[in-house]
Coordinates of N, CA and C in Angstrom, one line a residue:
M1 N 21.6 -39.9 1.7 CA 22.6 -40.1 0.6 C 22.1 -39.3 -0.5
A2 N 23.0 -38.6 -1.2 CA 22.7 -37.8 -2.4 C 23.6 -38.1 -3.5
P3 N 23.1 -38.2 -4.8 CA 23.9 -38.5 -5.9 C 24.7 -37.2 -6.3
L4 N 25.9 -37.4 -6.8 CA 26.7 -36.3 -7.4 C 27.0 -36.6 -8.8
G5 N 27.2 -35.6 -9.7 CA 27.6 -35.9 -11.0 C 26.3 -36.2 -11.9
N6 N 26.6 -37.0 -12.9 CA 25.5 -37.3 -13.8 C 24.6 -38.5 -13.4
F7 N 25.1 -39.3 -12.4 CA 24.3 -40.4 -11.9 C 23.7 -41.2 -13.0
I8 N 22.4 -41.1 -13.2 CA 21.8 -41.9 -14.3 C 21.3 -40.9 -15.3
S9 N 22.1 -40.4 -16.2 CA 21.8 -39.4 -17.1 C 21.5 -39.9 -18.5
G10 N 22.1 -41.1 -18.9 CA 22.0 -41.6 -20.2 C 22.9 -40.9 -21.2
Q11 N 23.8 -40.0 -20.7 CA 24.7 -39.3 -21.6 C 25.8 -40.2 -22.0
M12 N 26.4 -39.9 -23.2 CA 27.5 -40.7 -23.7 C 28.8 -39.9 -23.6
R13 N 29.9 -40.5 -24.1 CA 31.3 -40.0 -24.1 C 32.0 -40.2 -22.8
D14 N 33.2 -39.8 -22.8 CA 34.1 -40.1 -21.7 C 33.6 -39.5 -20.4
Y15 N 33.6 -40.2 -19.4 CA 33.3 -39.8 -18.0 C 31.9 -39.5 -17.7
K16 N 31.0 -39.6 -18.7 CA 29.6 -39.3 -18.4 C 28.9 -40.4 -17.5
D17 N 29.6 -41.5 -17.4 CA 29.1 -42.7 -16.7 C 29.8 -42.7 -15.3
I18 N 30.5 -41.7 -14.9 CA 31.2 -41.6 -13.7 C 30.6 -40.6 -12.8
G19 N 30.3 -40.9 -11.6 CA 29.7 -39.9 -10.6 C 30.1 -40.3 -9.2
G20 N 29.2 -40.0 -8.3 CA 29.4 -40.4 -6.9 C 28.2 -40.2 -6.1
M21 N 28.3 -40.7 -4.9 CA 27.3 -40.5 -3.9 C 27.9 -40.1 -2.6
I22 N 27.3 -39.2 -1.9 CA 27.8 -38.7 -0.7 C 26.8 -39.1 0.4
D23 N 27.3 -39.5 1.5 CA 26.5 -39.9 2.7 C 27.0 -39.1 3.9
F24 N 26.1 -38.5 4.6 CA 26.5 -37.7 5.7 C 25.4 -37.6 6.8
K25 N 25.7 -37.2 7.9 CA 24.8 -37.0 9.0 C 24.6 -35.5 9.3
V26 N 23.4 -35.1 9.5 CA 23.1 -33.7 9.8 C 22.4 -33.7 11.2
S27 N 22.9 -32.9 12.1 CA 22.2 -32.8 13.4 C 22.0 -31.3 13.7
K28 N 20.9 -31.0 14.4 CA 20.6 -29.6 14.8 C 20.4 -29.6 16.3
K29 N 21.0 -28.6 16.9 CA 20.9 -28.4 18.4 C 20.4 -27.0 18.6
V30 N 19.3 -26.8 19.4 CA 18.8 -25.5 19.8 C 19.0 -25.3 21.2
T31 N 19.8 -24.2 21.5 CA 20.1 -23.9 22.9 C 19.9 -22.4 23.1
N32 N 19.0 -22.0 24.0 CA 18.8 -20.6 24.3 C 18.5 -19.8 23.0
N33 N 17.6 -20.3 22.2 CA 17.2 -19.6 20.9 C 18.4 -19.5 19.9
E34 N 19.4 -20.3 20.1 CA 20.5 -20.4 19.1 C 20.5 -21.7 18.5
N35 N 20.5 -21.7 17.1 CA 20.5 -23.0 16.4 C 21.9 -23.3 16.0
K36 N 22.3 -24.5 16.2 CA 23.6 -25.0 15.7 C 23.4 -26.2 14.8
V37 N 23.9 -26.2 13.6 CA 23.8 -27.3 12.7 C 25.2 -27.9 12.5
K38 N 25.2 -29.2 12.6 CA 26.5 -29.9 12.5 C 26.4 -31.0 11.4
I39 N 27.4 -31.0 10.5 CA 27.4 -32.1 9.5 C 28.6 -32.9 9.8
S40 N 28.4 -34.2 9.9 CA 29.4 -35.2 10.4 C 29.3 -36.5 9.6
D41 N 30.2 -37.4 9.9 CA 30.2 -38.7 9.3 C 30.1 -38.6 7.7
I42 N 31.0 -37.8 7.1 CA 30.9 -37.6 5.7 C 31.7 -38.7 5.0
H43 N 31.0 -39.4 4.0 CA 31.6 -40.4 3.2 C 31.2 -40.2 1.7
F44 N 32.2 -40.4 0.9 CA 32.0 -40.2 -0.6 C 32.3 -41.6 -1.2
T45 N 31.5 -42.0 -2.1 CA 31.6 -43.2 -2.9 C 31.6 -42.9 -4.4
P46 N 32.7 -43.0 -5.1 CA 32.7 -42.8 -6.5 C 31.9 -44.0 -7.1
T47 N 31.1 -43.6 -8.2 CA 30.3 -44.6 -8.8 C 30.5 -44.7 -10.3
F48 N 30.0 -45.8 -10.9 CA 30.0 -46.0 -12.4 C 28.6 -46.5 -12.7
V49 N 28.1 -45.9 -13.8 CA 26.7 -46.3 -14.3 C 26.9 -47.2 -15.5
D50 N 26.5 -48.4 -15.4 CA 26.5 -49.4 -16.5 C 25.1 -49.4 -17.1
N51 N 25.1 -49.4 -18.5 CA 23.8 -49.6 -19.1 C 23.8 -50.6 -20.2
K52 N 22.8 -51.3 -20.4 CA 22.7 -52.3 -21.4 C 21.7 -51.8 -22.4
N53 N 22.1 -51.5 -23.6 CA 21.3 -51.0 -24.7 C 20.5 -49.8 -24.3
H54 N 21.0 -49.0 -23.4 CA 20.3 -47.8 -23.0 C 19.0 -48.0 -22.4
H55 N 18.7 -49.2 -21.8 CA 17.4 -49.5 -21.2 C 17.6 -50.0 -19.8
H56 N 18.7 -50.7 -19.5 CA 18.8 -51.2 -18.2 C 20.1 -50.6 -17.5
Y57 N 19.8 -49.7 -16.6 CA 20.9 -48.9 -15.9 C 21.1 -49.5 -14.6
R58 N 22.4 -49.6 -14.2 CA 22.8 -50.1 -12.9 C 24.0 -49.3 -12.4
V59 N 23.9 -48.8 -11.1 CA 24.9 -48.0 -10.5 C 25.8 -48.9 -9.7
Y60 N 27.1 -48.9 -9.9 CA 28.0 -49.7 -9.1 C 29.0 -48.8 -8.4
P61 N 29.4 -49.1 -7.2 CA 30.6 -48.4 -6.7 C 31.8 -48.6 -7.6
L62 N 32.6 -47.6 -7.8 CA 33.7 -47.6 -8.8 C 34.6 -48.8 -8.6
K63 N 34.9 -49.2 -7.4 CA 35.8 -50.3 -7.1 C 35.2 -51.6 -7.6
E64 N 33.9 -51.8 -7.4 CA 33.2 -53.0 -7.9 C 33.1 -53.0 -9.4
A65 N 32.9 -51.9 -10.1 CA 32.9 -51.8 -11.5 C 34.3 -52.2 -12.1
Y66 N 35.4 -51.8 -11.5 CA 36.7 -52.3 -11.9 C 36.8 -53.8 -11.8
K67 N 36.4 -54.3 -10.7 CA 36.5 -55.8 -10.5 C 35.7 -56.6 -11.5
K68 N 34.6 -56.0 -12.0 CA 33.7 -56.6 -13.0 C 34.2 -56.4 -14.4
G69 N 35.3 -55.5 -14.6 CA 35.8 -55.2 -15.9 C 34.9 -54.3 -16.7
L70 N 34.1 -53.5 -16.1 CA 33.2 -52.6 -16.8 C 33.9 -51.3 -17.2
I71 N 35.0 -50.9 -16.7 CA 35.7 -49.6 -16.9 C 37.0 -49.8 -17.7
D72 N 37.1 -49.0 -18.8 CA 38.3 -49.1 -19.6 C 39.3 -48.0 -19.3
H73 N 39.0 -47.1 -18.4 CA 39.9 -46.0 -18.1 C 40.7 -46.4 -16.8
S74 N 41.9 -45.8 -16.6 CA 42.6 -46.1 -15.4 C 42.0 -45.4 -14.2
Y75 N 42.2 -46.0 -13.1 CA 41.7 -45.4 -11.8 C 42.3 -44.0 -11.6
N76 N 43.6 -43.8 -11.9 CA 44.2 -42.5 -11.7 C 43.6 -41.5 -12.7
E77 N 43.4 -41.9 -13.9 CA 42.8 -41.0 -14.9 C 41.4 -40.5 -14.4
I78 N 40.6 -41.4 -13.9 CA 39.2 -41.1 -13.5 C 39.3 -40.2 -12.2
M79 N 40.2 -40.5 -11.3 CA 40.3 -39.7 -10.1 C 40.7 -38.3 -10.4
E80 N 41.6 -38.2 -11.4 CA 42.1 -36.8 -11.8 C 40.9 -36.0 -12.4
H81 N 40.1 -36.7 -13.2 CA 38.9 -36.1 -13.8 C 37.9 -35.6 -12.7
M82 N 37.7 -36.5 -11.7 CA 36.8 -36.2 -10.6 C 37.2 -35.1 -9.7
T83 N 38.5 -34.9 -9.5 CA 39.0 -33.9 -8.6 C 39.4 -32.6 -9.3
E84 N 39.3 -32.6 -10.6 CA 39.8 -31.5 -11.4 C 39.1 -30.2 -11.0
S85 N 37.8 -30.2 -10.8 CA 37.1 -29.0 -10.4 C 37.3 -28.6 -9.0
M86 N 38.0 -29.4 -8.2 CA 38.2 -29.0 -6.8 C 39.5 -28.2 -6.7
K87 N 40.3 -28.1 -7.7 CA 41.5 -27.3 -7.7 C 41.3 -25.8 -7.6

């Protein structure tokens, strides 16, 4: 699993507390001196970093953060921000 975005950066302002984690499987097969690398089972989990007084940081899956009322931006607004650089 690898973090994407700011993860736990302590930065302020809009969307600095939004990031994500990617989970994937890497396999390597060697046949007749030929290497083949395969990436599979790719999963992305958007995340939200909550902090209390800038001392106690906790990373939540974005869906869980919404359920706890930690986010004041709309889901569509956040997803647009997260996919903006993919265009």
